[in-house]
Amino acid sequence: LKTRLEQTLAEEQAAIKEWELVDETLQEAEVEKSAFLAGKVAEKNAALTKAQHAEAALEELKERYRELRRAQERGRNEIESAEASGAEDTRALENNAAVLMSKKEACLERLKAAEEDRAQLFAEAQ
């Protein structure tokens, strides 16, 4: 009975040692898992921060692009307005030139007529 008891006690102690080893291994695995998860969380946070910076930079680029497009549109509108104004001014100048040319022709005709009259008067006077 004593040997059976000692044998049972030895078996229980061996089982307890085995359970302690398994428990120690499990605790080490839990520590490794925690360290691994902490590393993954840190990587995830770093990636998230990087993504947020990239998104902010993208939004900034989009806003600058919109500003450039608005400036381009304003420039195009100013050019179109200047071209329209220039075309109006050109038409007005052409009209003024035509009027002045008509006046010049009329003056030249009067001058020619006056010259002819003068020449005729001198011819009659001689």
Short mmCIF file of C-alpha atoms in Angstrom, two decimals:
data_model
loop_
_atom_site.label_atom_id
_atom_site.label_comp_id
_atom_site.label_asym_id
_atom_site.label_seq_id
_atom_site.Cartn_x
_atom_site.Cartn_y
_atom_site.Cartn_z
CA LEU A 1 0.00 0.00 0.00
CA LYS A 2 2.85 2.30 0.85
CA THR A 3 4.52 1.76 -2.54
CA ARG A 4 1.23 2.31 -4.31
CA LEU A 5 0.77 5.48 -2.37
CA GLU A 6 4.32 6.60 -3.15
CA GLN A 7 3.83 5.65 -6.76
CA THR A 8 0.56 7.60 -6.94
CA LEU A 9 2.22 10.53 -5.21
CA ALA A 10 5.13 10.37 -7.67
CA GLU A 11 2.66 10.23 -10.57
CA GLU A 12 0.75 13.19 -9.22
CA GLN A 13 3.98 15.16 -8.73
CA ALA A 14 5.04 14.28 -12.27
CA ALA A 15 1.62 15.34 -13.53
CA ILE A 16 1.87 18.57 -11.52
CA LYS A 17 5.37 19.23 -12.97
CA GLU A 18 4.02 18.52 -16.45
CA TRP A 19 1.11 20.89 -15.86
CA GLU A 20 3.51 23.49 -14.49
CA LEU A 21 5.66 23.14 -17.63
CA VAL A 22 2.57 23.40 -19.83
CA ASP A 23 1.39 26.40 -17.80
CA GLU A 24 4.82 28.03 -18.09
CA THR A 25 4.85 27.39 -21.83
CA LEU A 26 1.34 28.80 -22.08
CA GLN A 27 2.36 31.92 -20.13
CA GLU A 28 5.40 32.37 -22.37
CA ALA A 29 3.13 31.98 -25.40
CA GLU A 30 0.75 34.58 -23.95
CA VAL A 31 3.67 36.98 -23.40
CA GLU A 32 4.87 36.37 -26.98
CA LYS A 33 1.33 36.83 -28.26
CA SER A 34 0.99 40.11 -26.31
CA ALA A 35 4.32 41.36 -27.65
CA PHE A 36 3.36 40.32 -31.18
CA LEU A 37 -0.05 42.01 -30.90
CA ALA A 38 1.55 45.14 -29.43
CA GLY A 39 3.91 45.23 -32.41
CA LYS A 40 1.01 44.76 -34.81
CA VAL A 41 -0.98 47.50 -33.08
CA ALA A 42 2.04 49.82 -33.32
CA GLU A 43 2.43 48.97 -37.03
CA LYS A 44 -1.30 49.54 -37.56
CA ASN A 45 -1.15 52.90 -35.79
CA ALA A 46 1.92 53.91 -37.81
CA ALA A 47 0.18 52.88 -41.03
CA LEU A 48 -2.97 54.74 -39.98
CA THR A 49 -0.97 57.88 -39.19
CA LYS A 50 0.82 57.60 -42.53
CA ALA A 51 -2.52 57.16 -44.31
CA GLN A 52 -3.95 60.19 -42.51
CA HIS A 53 -0.95 62.30 -43.53
CA ALA A 54 -1.29 61.08 -47.11
CA GLU A 55 -5.00 61.88 -47.09
CA ALA A 56 -4.34 65.35 -45.70
CA ALA A 57 -1.67 65.93 -48.36
CA LEU A 58 -4.09 64.73 -51.03
CA GLU A 59 -6.80 67.09 -49.78
CA GLU A 60 -4.29 69.94 -49.81
CA LEU A 61 -3.31 69.08 -53.38
CA LYS A 62 -6.98 68.92 -54.38
CA GLU A 63 -7.60 72.36 -52.86
CA ARG A 64 -4.54 73.83 -54.60
CA TYR A 65 -5.75 72.27 -57.87
CA ARG A 66 -9.19 73.85 -57.36
CA GLU A 67 -7.54 77.22 -56.67
CA LEU A 68 -5.45 76.89 -59.83
CA ARG A 69 -8.55 75.97 -61.83
CA ARG A 70 -10.39 79.01 -60.44
CA ALA A 71 -7.41 81.25 -61.25
CA GLN A 72 -7.24 79.74 -64.74
CA GLU A 73 -10.97 80.34 -65.21
CA ARG A 74 -10.62 83.95 -64.00
CA GLY A 75 -7.69 84.43 -66.39
CA ARG A 76 -9.66 82.92 -69.26
CA ASN A 77 -12.63 85.18 -68.45
CA GLU A 78 -10.36 88.23 -68.32
CA ILE A 79 -8.81 87.27 -71.66
CA GLU A 80 -12.22 86.73 -73.26
CA SER A 81 -13.42 90.04 -71.85
CA ALA A 82 -10.30 91.82 -73.10
CA GLU A 83 -10.67 90.20 -76.52
CA ALA A 84 -14.33 91.27 -76.70
CA SER A 85 -13.41 94.77 -75.57
CA GLY A 86 -10.56 94.85 -78.08
CA ALA A 87 -12.91 93.72 -80.86
CA GLU A 88 -15.35 96.49 -79.89
CA ASP A 89 -12.55 99.03 -79.82
CA THR A 90 -11.32 97.78 -83.21
CA ARG A 91 -14.81 98.14 -84.71
CA ALA A 92 -15.13 101.63 -83.23
CA LEU A 93 -11.71 102.62 -84.58
CA GLU A 94 -12.53 101.19 -88.00
CA ASN A 95 -15.79 103.14 -88.01
CA ASN A 96 -13.93 106.30 -86.95
CA ALA A 97 -11.32 105.63 -89.64
CA ALA A 98 -14.05 105.24 -92.23
CA VAL A 99 -15.68 108.48 -91.13
CA LEU A 100 -12.33 110.28 -91.18
CA MET A 101 -11.51 108.83 -94.60
CA SER A 102 -14.86 110.08 -95.87
CA LYS A 103 -14.14 113.52 -94.42
CA LYS A 104 -10.66 113.46 -95.94
CA GLU A 105 -12.05 112.52 -99.35
CA ALA A 106 -14.67 115.24 -99.04
CA CYS A 107 -11.98 117.78 -98.07
CA LEU A 108 -9.76 116.62 -100.95
CA GLU A 109 -12.68 116.94 -103.37
CA ARG A 110 -13.43 120.45 -102.07
CA LEU A 111 -9.75 121.33 -102.31
CA LYS A 112 -9.61 119.97 -105.85
CA ALA A 113 -12.77 121.87 -106.74
CA ALA A 114 -11.32 125.02 -105.17
CA GLU A 115 -8.09 124.53 -107.15
CA GLU A 116 -10.06 124.07 -110.33
CA ASP A 117 -12.12 127.20 -109.56
CA ARG A 118 -8.94 129.16 -108.84
CA ALA A 119 -7.32 127.92 -112.01
CA GLN A 120 -10.41 128.81 -113.97
CA LEU A 121 -10.55 132.28 -112.37
CA PHE A 122 -6.86 132.87 -113.22
CA ALA A 123 -7.48 131.63 -116.74
CA GLU A 124 -10.39 134.02 -117.17
CA ALA A 125 -8.40 136.85 -115.61
CA GLN A 126 -5.66 136.51 -118.21
#
